[in-house]
Amino acid sequence: SLVVPFAASAAIVSPWVHVQGVGFTDQNGLPVVLRGVNQQGGAGIQSNGMALSLGSNFVRILAPWSTVEDTAPVGGLHTWNEEYLQRLDAQVTWYEEHGVNVLIDLHQYKWSPYFGSGETGIPGWFYNDVRPALYPKTDDGMREAMGDWWTDAVGRADYLAFARMMVARYSSHANVV
């Protein structure tokens, strides 16, 4: 069992934080100061406990599309990385039980793993399977892919499927903002 020494002093905020002017308020209109950390989606209980022990009342969890949907849709049917999502579910629930607000960030880092290791965002399968050989795996190819993204109806439809699934999955949690 994890012992969290600062848990009693962590500022607990109401589950729904609102923007008022240039600050945040709770459901009663009282000012809220967010103290938070960033975490990778699916981090374990020890990492969660460390965030709480630092007095966090807000956590931003990175959940890139390329991790959540690591295989291409087939016939319009999407397959989500259920193992990853179950770890994310547990993480969100743990924070909910400890009064910590969560922002699930559909994170983007250097566009797509297609263009290099350590990159997240647009799944590599999009460029391997949906748009094969259209973009070289170079900085220029990535810039071209980024520019073309905004007018790609297929890409937008796939991204919308991902975003809608995430909203449906996590909208019932009172602590997810």
Coordinates of N, CA, C and O in Angstrom, one line a residue:
S1 N 0.8 -1.2 0.0 CA 0.0 0.0 0.0 C 0.9 1.2 0.0 O 1.9 1.3 0.7
L2 N 0.5 2.2 -0.7 CA 1.2 3.5 -0.9 C 0.9 4.4 0.2 O -0.3 4.7 0.5
V3 N 1.9 5.0 0.9 CA 1.7 6.0 1.9 C 2.0 7.3 1.3 O 3.1 7.5 0.8
V4 N 1.0 8.2 1.4 CA 1.2 9.6 0.8 C 1.2 10.6 2.0 O 0.2 10.9 2.5
P5 N 2.4 11.0 2.4 CA 2.5 11.9 3.6 C 1.8 13.2 3.5 O 1.4 13.7 4.5
F6 N 1.8 13.8 2.3 CA 1.2 15.1 2.2 C -0.3 15.1 1.8 O -0.9 16.1 1.7
A7 N -0.9 13.9 1.7 CA -2.2 13.8 1.2 C -3.2 14.7 2.0 O -4.1 15.3 1.4
A8 N -3.0 14.8 3.3 CA -3.9 15.6 4.1 C -3.8 17.1 3.8 O -4.8 17.8 3.9
S9 N -2.6 17.5 3.4 CA -2.4 19.0 3.1 C -2.6 19.3 1.6 O -2.6 20.5 1.3
A10 N -2.8 18.3 0.8 CA -3.0 18.7 -0.6 C -4.3 19.4 -0.8 O -5.4 19.1 -0.2
A11 N -4.3 20.5 -1.5 CA -5.5 21.3 -1.7 C -6.4 20.6 -2.6 O -6.1 20.3 -3.8
I12 N -7.6 20.2 -2.1 CA -8.6 19.5 -2.8 C -9.5 20.5 -3.4 O -10.0 21.4 -2.7
V13 N -9.8 20.4 -4.7 CA -10.7 21.4 -5.4 C -11.9 20.6 -5.8 O -11.9 19.4 -5.9
S14 N -13.0 21.3 -6.0 CA -14.2 20.7 -6.4 C -13.9 20.1 -7.8 O -13.1 20.6 -8.6
P15 N -14.7 19.1 -8.2 CA -14.4 18.4 -9.4 C -14.5 19.3 -10.7 O -13.8 19.0 -11.6
W16 N -15.3 20.3 -10.7 CA -15.4 21.1 -11.9 C -14.9 22.5 -11.6 O -15.4 23.2 -10.8
V17 N -13.8 22.7 -12.2 CA -13.1 24.0 -12.1 C -13.6 24.9 -13.3 O -13.7 24.4 -14.4
H18 N -13.9 26.1 -13.0 CA -14.4 27.0 -14.0 C -13.4 28.2 -14.3 O -12.7 28.6 -13.4
V19 N -13.5 28.7 -15.5 CA -12.7 29.9 -15.8 C -13.5 31.1 -15.4 O -14.7 31.2 -15.8
Q20 N -13.0 32.1 -14.7 CA -13.6 33.3 -14.4 C -12.6 34.4 -14.6 O -11.6 34.5 -13.8
G21 N -12.8 35.3 -15.6 CA -11.8 36.3 -15.9 C -10.5 35.7 -16.3 O -10.5 34.9 -17.3
V22 N -9.5 35.9 -15.6 CA -8.2 35.3 -16.0 C -7.8 34.3 -15.0 O -6.6 33.8 -15.0
G23 N -8.7 33.8 -14.1 CA -8.4 32.8 -13.2 C -9.4 31.6 -13.2 O -10.2 31.5 -14.0
F24 N -9.2 30.8 -12.2 CA -10.1 29.6 -12.0 C -10.9 29.8 -10.7 O -10.4 30.3 -9.7
T25 N -12.1 29.2 -10.7 CA -12.9 29.2 -9.5 C -13.6 27.8 -9.4 O -13.7 27.1 -10.3
D26 N -14.0 27.6 -8.1 CA -14.7 26.3 -7.9 C -16.2 26.6 -8.2 O -16.6 27.6 -8.7
Q27 N -17.0 25.6 -7.9 CA -18.4 25.7 -8.2 C -19.1 26.8 -7.4 O -20.2 27.2 -7.8
N28 N -18.5 27.2 -6.3 CA -19.1 28.3 -5.5 C -18.5 29.7 -5.9 O -18.8 30.7 -5.2
G29 N -17.7 29.8 -6.9 CA -17.1 31.0 -7.4 C -15.9 31.4 -6.6 O -15.4 32.5 -6.8
L30 N -15.4 30.5 -5.7 CA -14.2 30.9 -4.9 C -12.9 30.6 -5.8 O -12.9 29.6 -6.5
P31 N -11.9 31.4 -5.6 CA -10.7 31.3 -6.4 C -10.0 29.9 -6.1 O -10.1 29.4 -5.0
V32 N -9.5 29.3 -7.2 CA -8.8 28.1 -7.1 C -7.4 28.2 -7.7 O -7.2 28.8 -8.8
V33 N -6.4 27.8 -7.0 CA -5.0 27.8 -7.5 C -4.7 26.4 -7.8 O -4.8 25.5 -7.0
L34 N -4.4 26.2 -9.1 CA -4.1 24.8 -9.6 C -2.6 24.6 -9.4 O -1.8 25.3 -9.8
R35 N -2.3 23.4 -8.7 CA -0.9 23.0 -8.5 C -0.9 21.6 -9.2 O -1.6 20.7 -8.7
G36 N -0.1 21.5 -10.2 CA -0.2 20.3 -10.9 C 1.1 19.8 -11.5 O 2.2 20.5 -11.5
V37 N 1.0 18.6 -12.1 CA 2.1 18.0 -12.8 C 1.6 17.4 -14.1 O 0.4 17.2 -14.3
N38 N 2.6 17.1 -15.0 CA 2.3 16.3 -16.2 C 2.6 14.9 -15.9 O 3.6 14.6 -15.2
Q39 N 1.8 14.0 -16.5 CA 2.1 12.6 -16.5 C 1.9 11.9 -17.8 O 1.0 12.4 -18.5
Q40 N 2.6 10.8 -18.0 CA 2.2 10.0 -19.2 C 1.0 9.2 -18.8 O 0.7 8.9 -17.7
G41 N 0.1 9.0 -19.9 CA -1.1 8.2 -19.6 C -0.7 6.8 -19.2 O 0.3 6.2 -19.7
G42 N -1.4 6.3 -18.3 CA -1.2 4.9 -17.8 C -0.1 4.8 -16.8 O 0.3 3.7 -16.4
A43 N 0.3 5.9 -16.2 CA 1.4 5.8 -15.2 C 0.8 5.1 -14.0 O -0.4 5.0 -13.8
G44 N 1.7 4.5 -13.2 CA 1.2 3.7 -12.1 C 0.9 4.4 -10.8 O 1.1 5.6 -10.7
I45 N 0.5 3.6 -9.8 CA 0.1 4.2 -8.5 C 1.3 4.9 -7.8 O 1.0 5.9 -7.2
Q46 N 2.5 4.5 -8.0 CA 3.6 5.2 -7.4 C 3.8 6.6 -7.9 O 3.9 7.5 -7.2
S47 N 3.7 6.7 -9.2 CA 3.8 8.0 -9.9 C 2.6 8.9 -9.5 O 2.8 10.1 -9.2
N48 N 1.4 8.3 -9.4 CA 0.2 9.1 -8.9 C 0.4 9.6 -7.5 O 0.1 10.7 -7.2
G49 N 0.9 8.7 -6.7 CA 1.2 9.1 -5.3 C 2.2 10.2 -5.1 O 2.1 11.0 -4.3
M50 N 3.2 10.2 -6.0 CA 4.2 11.2 -6.0 C 3.6 12.6 -6.3 O 3.9 13.6 -5.7
A51 N 2.7 12.6 -7.3 CA 2.0 13.8 -7.7 C 1.2 14.3 -6.5 O 1.2 15.5 -6.2
L52 N 0.5 13.4 -5.8 CA -0.3 13.8 -4.7 C 0.6 14.3 -3.5 O 0.2 15.3 -2.9
S53 N 1.7 13.6 -3.3 CA 2.6 14.0 -2.2 C 3.2 15.4 -2.4 O 3.6 16.1 -1.5
L54 N 3.2 15.9 -3.7 CA 3.7 17.2 -4.0 C 2.7 18.3 -3.8 O 2.9 19.4 -4.0
G55 N 1.5 17.9 -3.4 CA 0.4 18.8 -3.2 C -0.4 19.1 -4.4 O -1.1 20.1 -4.5
S56 N -0.3 18.3 -5.4 CA -1.0 18.5 -6.7 C -2.5 18.4 -6.5 O -3.0 17.5 -5.8
N57 N -3.3 19.3 -7.1 CA -4.7 19.2 -7.1 C -5.2 19.1 -8.6 O -6.4 19.2 -8.9
F58 N -4.2 19.0 -9.5 CA -4.5 19.0 -10.9 C -3.4 18.2 -11.6 O -2.2 18.4 -11.3
V59 N -3.8 17.3 -12.5 CA -2.8 16.5 -13.3 C -3.2 16.6 -14.7 O -4.3 16.4 -15.1
R60 N -2.2 16.8 -15.6 CA -2.3 16.8 -17.0 C -1.8 15.5 -17.5 O -0.6 15.2 -17.3
I61 N -2.6 14.6 -18.0 CA -2.2 13.3 -18.5 C -2.1 13.3 -20.0 O -3.1 13.6 -20.7
L62 N -0.9 12.9 -20.5 CA -0.7 12.9 -21.9 C -1.3 11.6 -22.5 O -0.9 10.5 -22.0
A63 N -2.1 11.7 -23.5 CA -2.7 10.5 -24.1 C -2.7 10.7 -25.6 O -3.7 11.1 -26.2
P64 N -1.6 10.4 -26.3 CA -1.5 10.7 -27.7 C -2.4 9.7 -28.5 O -2.5 8.5 -28.2
W65 N -2.9 10.2 -29.6 CA -3.7 9.3 -30.5 C -2.9 8.1 -31.0 O -3.4 7.0 -31.1
S66 N -1.6 8.4 -31.3 CA -0.7 7.3 -31.8 C -0.6 6.1 -30.8 O -0.3 5.0 -31.2
T67 N -0.8 6.4 -29.5 CA -0.7 5.4 -28.5 C -2.1 4.7 -28.3 O -2.2 3.5 -28.1
V68 N -3.1 5.5 -28.3 CA -4.5 5.0 -28.1 C -5.0 4.2 -29.3 O -5.6 3.2 -29.1
E69 N -4.6 4.5 -30.5 CA -5.0 3.8 -31.7 C -3.7 3.4 -32.4 O -3.4 4.1 -33.4
D70 N -3.1 2.4 -32.0 CA -1.8 2.0 -32.6 C -1.9 1.1 -33.8 O -0.9 0.8 -34.4
T71 N -3.1 0.8 -34.2 CA -3.3 0.0 -35.5 C -4.4 0.7 -36.3 O -5.3 1.4 -35.8
A72 N -4.2 0.6 -37.6 CA -5.1 1.3 -38.5 C -6.5 0.7 -38.5 O -6.7 -0.5 -38.2
P73 N -7.5 1.6 -38.6 CA -8.9 1.1 -38.7 C -9.1 0.2 -39.9 O -8.4 0.3 -41.0
V74 N -9.9 -0.8 -39.8 CA -10.2 -1.7 -40.9 C -11.7 -1.6 -41.3 O -12.5 -1.8 -40.4
G75 N -11.9 -1.3 -42.5 CA -13.3 -1.1 -42.9 C -14.1 -0.1 -42.1 O -15.3 -0.2 -41.8
G76 N -13.4 1.0 -41.7 CA -14.0 2.0 -40.9 C -14.2 1.7 -39.4 O -14.7 2.5 -38.6
L77 N -13.7 0.5 -39.0 CA -13.8 0.1 -37.6 C -12.5 0.3 -36.9 O -11.5 -0.1 -37.3
H78 N -12.6 1.1 -35.8 CA -11.4 1.4 -35.1 C -11.1 0.4 -34.0 O -12.0 0.0 -33.3
T79 N -9.9 0.1 -33.7 CA -9.4 -0.7 -32.7 C -8.6 0.1 -31.7 O -7.5 0.6 -32.1
W80 N -9.0 0.2 -30.5 CA -8.3 1.0 -29.5 C -7.4 0.1 -28.7 O -7.7 -1.0 -28.5
N81 N -6.3 0.7 -28.2 CA -5.4 0.0 -27.4 C -6.0 -0.2 -26.0 O -5.8 0.7 -25.1
E82 N -6.7 -1.3 -25.8 CA -7.5 -1.5 -24.6 C -6.6 -1.6 -23.4 O -6.9 -1.1 -22.3
E83 N -5.4 -2.2 -23.5 CA -4.5 -2.4 -22.4 C -4.1 -1.0 -21.9 O -4.1 -0.7 -20.7
Y84 N -3.7 -0.1 -22.8 CA -3.3 1.3 -22.5 C -4.5 2.0 -21.8 O -4.4 2.7 -20.8
L85 N -5.7 1.9 -22.5 CA -6.9 2.6 -22.0 C -7.3 2.1 -20.6 O -7.7 2.9 -19.7
Q86 N -7.1 0.8 -20.3 CA -7.5 0.4 -18.9 C -6.5 0.9 -17.9 O -6.9 1.3 -16.8
R87 N -5.2 1.1 -18.3 CA -4.3 1.7 -17.3 C -4.6 3.2 -17.1 O -4.6 3.7 -16.0
L88 N -5.1 3.9 -18.2 CA -5.5 5.3 -18.1 C -6.8 5.4 -17.3 O -6.9 6.3 -16.5
D89 N -7.7 4.4 -17.5 CA -8.9 4.4 -16.7 C -8.6 4.3 -15.2 O -9.1 5.0 -14.4
A90 N -7.6 3.4 -14.8 CA -7.2 3.2 -13.4 C -6.6 4.5 -12.9 O -6.9 4.9 -11.8
Q91 N -5.8 5.2 -13.7 CA -5.2 6.4 -13.3 C -6.2 7.5 -13.1 O -6.1 8.2 -12.0
V92 N -7.1 7.7 -14.0 CA -8.2 8.7 -13.8 C -9.0 8.4 -12.6 O -9.3 9.3 -11.8
T93 N -9.4 7.1 -12.4 CA -10.2 6.7 -11.2 C -9.4 7.0 -9.9 O -10.0 7.5 -8.9
W94 N -8.1 6.7 -9.9 CA -7.3 6.9 -8.7 C -7.3 8.4 -8.3 O -7.6 8.7 -7.2
Y95 N -7.1 9.2 -9.3 CA -7.1 10.6 -9.0 C -8.5 11.1 -8.6 O -8.6 12.0 -7.7
E96 N -9.5 10.6 -9.2 CA -10.9 10.9 -8.8 C -11.1 10.6 -7.3 O -11.7 11.4 -6.6
E97 N -10.7 9.4 -6.9 CA -10.8 9.0 -5.5 C -10.0 9.9 -4.6 O -10.3 9.9 -3.4
H98 N -9.0 10.6 -5.1 CA -8.2 11.4 -4.2 C -8.4 12.9 -4.4 O -7.7 13.7 -4.0
G99 N -9.5 13.2 -5.1 CA -10.0 14.6 -5.3 C -9.1 15.5 -6.1 O -9.0 16.7 -6.0
V100 N -8.4 14.8 -7.1 CA -7.5 15.6 -8.0 C -8.2 15.7 -9.4 O -8.6 14.7 -9.9
N101 N -8.2 16.9 -9.9 CA -8.7 17.1 -11.2 C -7.7 16.6 -12.3 O -6.5 16.7 -12.1
V102 N -8.3 16.2 -13.4 CA -7.5 15.6 -14.5 C -7.8 16.3 -15.8 O -9.0 16.5 -16.1
L103 N -6.8 16.7 -16.6 CA -7.0 17.1 -17.9 C -6.3 16.0 -18.8 O -5.1 15.8 -18.7
I104 N -7.1 15.3 -19.6 CA -6.6 14.4 -20.5 C -6.2 15.1 -21.8 O -7.0 15.7 -22.5
D105 N -4.9 15.2 -22.1 CA -4.3 15.9 -23.2 C -4.1 15.0 -24.4 O -3.2 14.1 -24.3
L106 N -4.8 15.2 -25.4 CA -4.7 14.4 -26.6 C -3.4 14.9 -27.3 O -3.4 15.6 -28.3
H107 N -2.3 14.5 -26.7 CA -1.0 15.1 -26.9 C -0.3 14.9 -28.3 O -0.5 13.8 -28.9
Q108 N 0.4 15.9 -28.7 CA 1.1 15.8 -30.0 C 2.5 16.2 -29.7 O 2.8 17.3 -29.1
Y109 N 3.5 15.4 -30.2 CA 4.9 15.8 -30.0 C 5.6 15.5 -31.3 O 5.7 14.3 -31.7
K110 N 6.1 16.5 -32.0 CA 6.8 16.3 -33.2 C 6.0 15.6 -34.3 O 6.6 14.8 -35.1
W111 N 4.8 15.7 -34.3 CA 3.8 15.3 -35.3 C 3.4 13.8 -35.3 O 2.3 13.5 -35.0
S112 N 4.3 12.9 -35.6 CA 3.9 11.5 -35.8 C 5.1 10.6 -35.7 O 6.2 10.9 -36.1
P113 N 4.9 9.4 -35.1 CA 6.0 8.4 -35.0 C 6.5 8.0 -36.4 O 7.6 7.5 -36.5
Y114 N 5.7 8.2 -37.4 CA 6.1 7.9 -38.8 C 7.4 8.6 -39.1 O 8.3 8.1 -39.9
F115 N 7.6 9.8 -38.6 CA 8.8 10.7 -38.9 C 9.9 10.5 -38.0 O 11.0 11.1 -38.2
G116 N 9.8 9.7 -37.0 CA 11.0 9.5 -36.1 C 10.6 8.8 -34.8 O 9.4 8.8 -34.4
S117 N 11.6 8.3 -34.1 CA 11.3 7.6 -32.8 C 11.1 8.7 -31.7 O 11.7 9.7 -31.8
G118 N 10.2 8.4 -30.8 CA 9.9 9.3 -29.7 C 8.9 10.3 -30.0 O 8.4 11.1 -29.2
E119 N 8.4 10.3 -31.3 CA 7.4 11.3 -31.7 C 6.0 10.7 -31.5 O 5.8 9.4 -31.6
T120 N 5.0 11.5 -31.2 CA 3.7 11.0 -30.9 C 2.7 11.9 -31.6 O 3.0 13.1 -32.0
G121 N 1.5 11.5 -31.7 CA 0.4 12.3 -32.3 C -0.3 11.6 -33.4 O -1.0 10.6 -33.1
I122 N -0.2 12.0 -34.7 CA -0.8 11.3 -35.8 C -0.2 9.9 -35.9 O 1.0 9.8 -36.0
P123 N -1.0 8.9 -35.8 CA -0.4 7.5 -35.8 C 0.5 7.2 -37.0 O 0.1 7.7 -38.1
G124 N 1.5 6.5 -36.9 CA 2.4 6.1 -38.0 C 1.6 5.4 -39.1 O 1.9 5.5 -40.3
W125 N 0.6 4.6 -38.7 CA -0.2 3.9 -39.7 C -0.9 4.8 -40.7 O -1.2 4.4 -41.8
F126 N -1.2 6.0 -40.2 CA -1.9 7.0 -41.2 C -1.0 7.2 -42.4 O -1.5 7.3 -43.5
Y127 N 0.3 7.4 -42.2 CA 1.2 7.7 -43.3 C 1.7 6.4 -43.9 O 2.1 6.4 -45.1
N128 N 1.7 5.3 -43.2 CA 2.1 4.0 -43.8 C 1.0 3.4 -44.6 O 1.2 2.8 -45.7
D129 N -0.2 3.4 -44.1 CA -1.4 2.7 -44.7 C -2.3 3.5 -45.4 O -2.8 3.1 -46.5
V130 N -2.7 4.7 -44.9 CA -3.7 5.5 -45.5 C -3.1 6.4 -46.6 O -3.7 6.6 -47.7
R131 N -1.9 6.9 -46.3 CA -1.2 7.8 -47.3 C 0.2 7.3 -47.6 O 1.2 8.0 -47.4
P132 N 0.3 6.0 -48.1 CA 1.6 5.4 -48.2 C 2.5 6.1 -49.2 O 2.0 6.5 -50.3
A133 N 3.8 6.3 -48.9 CA 4.8 6.8 -49.7 C 4.5 8.3 -50.2 O 5.2 8.8 -51.1
L134 N 3.6 8.9 -49.6 CA 3.3 10.3 -50.0 C 4.3 11.3 -49.4 O 4.6 12.3 -50.0
Y135 N 4.8 11.0 -48.2 CA 5.6 11.9 -47.5 C 7.0 11.2 -47.2 O 7.0 10.2 -46.5
P136 N 8.1 11.8 -47.6 CA 9.4 11.2 -47.2 C 9.6 11.4 -45.7 O 9.0 12.4 -45.1
K137 N 10.3 10.5 -45.1 CA 10.6 10.6 -43.6 C 11.7 11.6 -43.3 O 12.7 11.2 -42.8
T138 N 11.4 12.8 -43.7 CA 12.4 13.9 -43.5 C 11.7 15.1 -42.9 O 10.4 15.1 -42.7
D139 N 12.4 16.1 -42.4 CA 11.8 17.3 -41.9 C 10.9 17.9 -42.9 O 9.8 18.4 -42.6
D140 N 11.3 18.0 -44.2 CA 10.5 18.6 -45.2 C 9.2 17.8 -45.4 O 8.2 18.3 -45.6
G141 N 9.4 16.4 -45.4 CA 8.2 15.6 -45.5 C 7.2 15.8 -44.4 O 6.0 15.9 -44.6
M142 N 7.7 16.0 -43.2 CA 6.9 16.2 -42.0 C 6.2 17.6 -42.1 O 5.0 17.7 -41.9
R143 N 6.9 18.6 -42.5 CA 6.3 19.9 -42.7 C 5.2 19.8 -43.8 O 4.1 20.4 -43.6
E144 N 5.4 19.1 -44.8 CA 4.4 19.0 -45.9 C 3.1 18.2 -45.3 O 2.0 18.6 -45.6
A145 N 3.4 17.2 -44.6 CA 2.3 16.4 -44.0 C 1.5 17.3 -43.0 O 0.3 17.2 -43.0
M146 N 2.2 18.1 -42.2 CA 1.5 19.0 -41.3 C 0.6 20.0 -42.0 O -0.5 20.2 -41.6
G147 N 1.1 20.5 -43.1 CA 0.3 21.5 -43.9 C -0.9 20.8 -44.5 O -2.0 21.4 -44.6
D148 N -0.7 19.6 -45.0 CA -1.8 18.9 -45.7 C -2.8 18.4 -44.8 O -4.0 18.2 -45.2
W149 N -2.4 18.2 -43.5 CA -3.4 17.6 -42.5 C -4.7 18.4 -42.4 O -5.8 17.8 -42.3
W150 N -4.6 19.7 -42.5 CA -5.8 20.5 -42.2 C -6.8 20.4 -43.3 O -7.9 20.9 -43.2
T151 N -6.5 19.8 -44.5 CA -7.5 19.7 -45.5 C -7.7 18.2 -45.9 O -8.3 17.9 -46.9
D152 N -7.3 17.3 -45.0 CA -7.4 15.9 -45.2 C -8.6 15.3 -44.5 O -8.7 15.1 -43.3
A153 N -9.7 15.1 -45.3 CA -11.0 14.7 -44.8 C -10.9 13.3 -44.1 O -11.5 13.1 -43.1
V154 N -10.1 12.4 -44.7 CA -9.9 11.1 -44.1 C -9.3 11.2 -42.7 O -9.7 10.6 -41.7
G155 N -8.2 12.0 -42.6 CA -7.5 12.2 -41.4 C -8.4 12.8 -40.3 O -8.4 12.3 -39.2
R156 N -9.1 13.8 -40.7 CA -10.0 14.4 -39.8 C -11.1 13.4 -39.3 O -11.4 13.4 -38.1
A157 N -11.6 12.6 -40.1 CA -12.6 11.6 -39.7 C -12.1 10.6 -38.7 O -12.7 10.3 -37.7
D158 N -10.8 10.2 -39.0 CA -10.2 9.2 -38.1 C -9.9 9.9 -36.7 O -10.1 9.3 -35.7
Y159 N -9.4 11.1 -36.8 CA -9.1 11.9 -35.5 C -10.4 12.1 -34.7 O -10.4 12.0 -33.5
L160 N -11.5 12.5 -35.4 CA -12.8 12.7 -34.8 C -13.2 11.4 -34.1 O -13.8 11.5 -33.0
A161 N -13.1 10.3 -34.7 CA -13.4 9.0 -34.1 C -12.7 8.8 -32.8 O -13.3 8.4 -31.8
F162 N -11.4 9.1 -32.8 CA -10.6 9.0 -31.6 C -11.0 10.0 -30.5 O -11.3 9.6 -29.4
A163 N -11.2 11.2 -30.9 CA -11.6 12.2 -29.9 C -13.0 11.9 -29.3 O -13.2 12.0 -28.1
R164 N -13.9 11.5 -30.2 CA -15.3 11.1 -29.7 C -15.2 9.9 -28.7 O -16.0 9.9 -27.7
M165 N -14.4 9.0 -29.0 CA -14.3 7.8 -28.1 C -13.7 8.2 -26.8 O -14.2 7.8 -25.7
M166 N -12.7 9.1 -26.8 CA -12.1 9.6 -25.5 C -13.2 10.4 -24.7 O -13.3 10.2 -23.5
V167 N -13.9 11.2 -25.4 CA -14.9 12.0 -24.7 C -16.0 11.1 -24.1 O -16.4 11.2 -22.9
A168 N -16.4 10.1 -24.9 CA -17.5 9.2 -24.4 C -16.9 8.3 -23.2 O -17.6 8.1 -22.2
R169 N -15.7 8.0 -23.3 CA -15.1 7.1 -22.2 C -14.9 7.8 -20.9 O -15.0 7.3 -19.8
Y170 N -14.5 9.1 -21.0 CA -14.1 9.8 -19.8 C -15.1 10.9 -19.3 O -14.9 11.5 -18.2
S171 N -16.1 11.2 -20.0 CA -17.0 12.3 -19.6 C -17.8 12.0 -18.4 O -18.3 12.9 -17.8
S172 N -17.9 10.7 -18.0 CA -18.7 10.4 -16.8 C -17.9 10.6 -15.5 O -18.4 10.6 -14.4
H173 N -16.6 10.8 -15.6 CA -15.7 11.1 -14.5 C -15.9 12.5 -14.0 O -15.7 13.5 -14.8
A174 N -16.2 12.7 -12.8 CA -16.5 14.1 -12.3 C -15.2 14.9 -12.2 O -15.3 16.1 -12.2
N175 N -14.0 14.3 -12.2 CA -12.8 15.0 -12.1 C -12.1 15.4 -13.4 O -11.0 16.0 -13.4
V176 N -12.6 14.9 -14.5 CA -12.0 15.2 -15.8 C -12.5 16.5 -16.3 O -13.7 16.6 -16.5
V177 N -11.6 17.4 -16.6 CA -12.0 18.7 -17.1 C -11.5 18.9 -18.5 O -10.7 18.2 -19.0

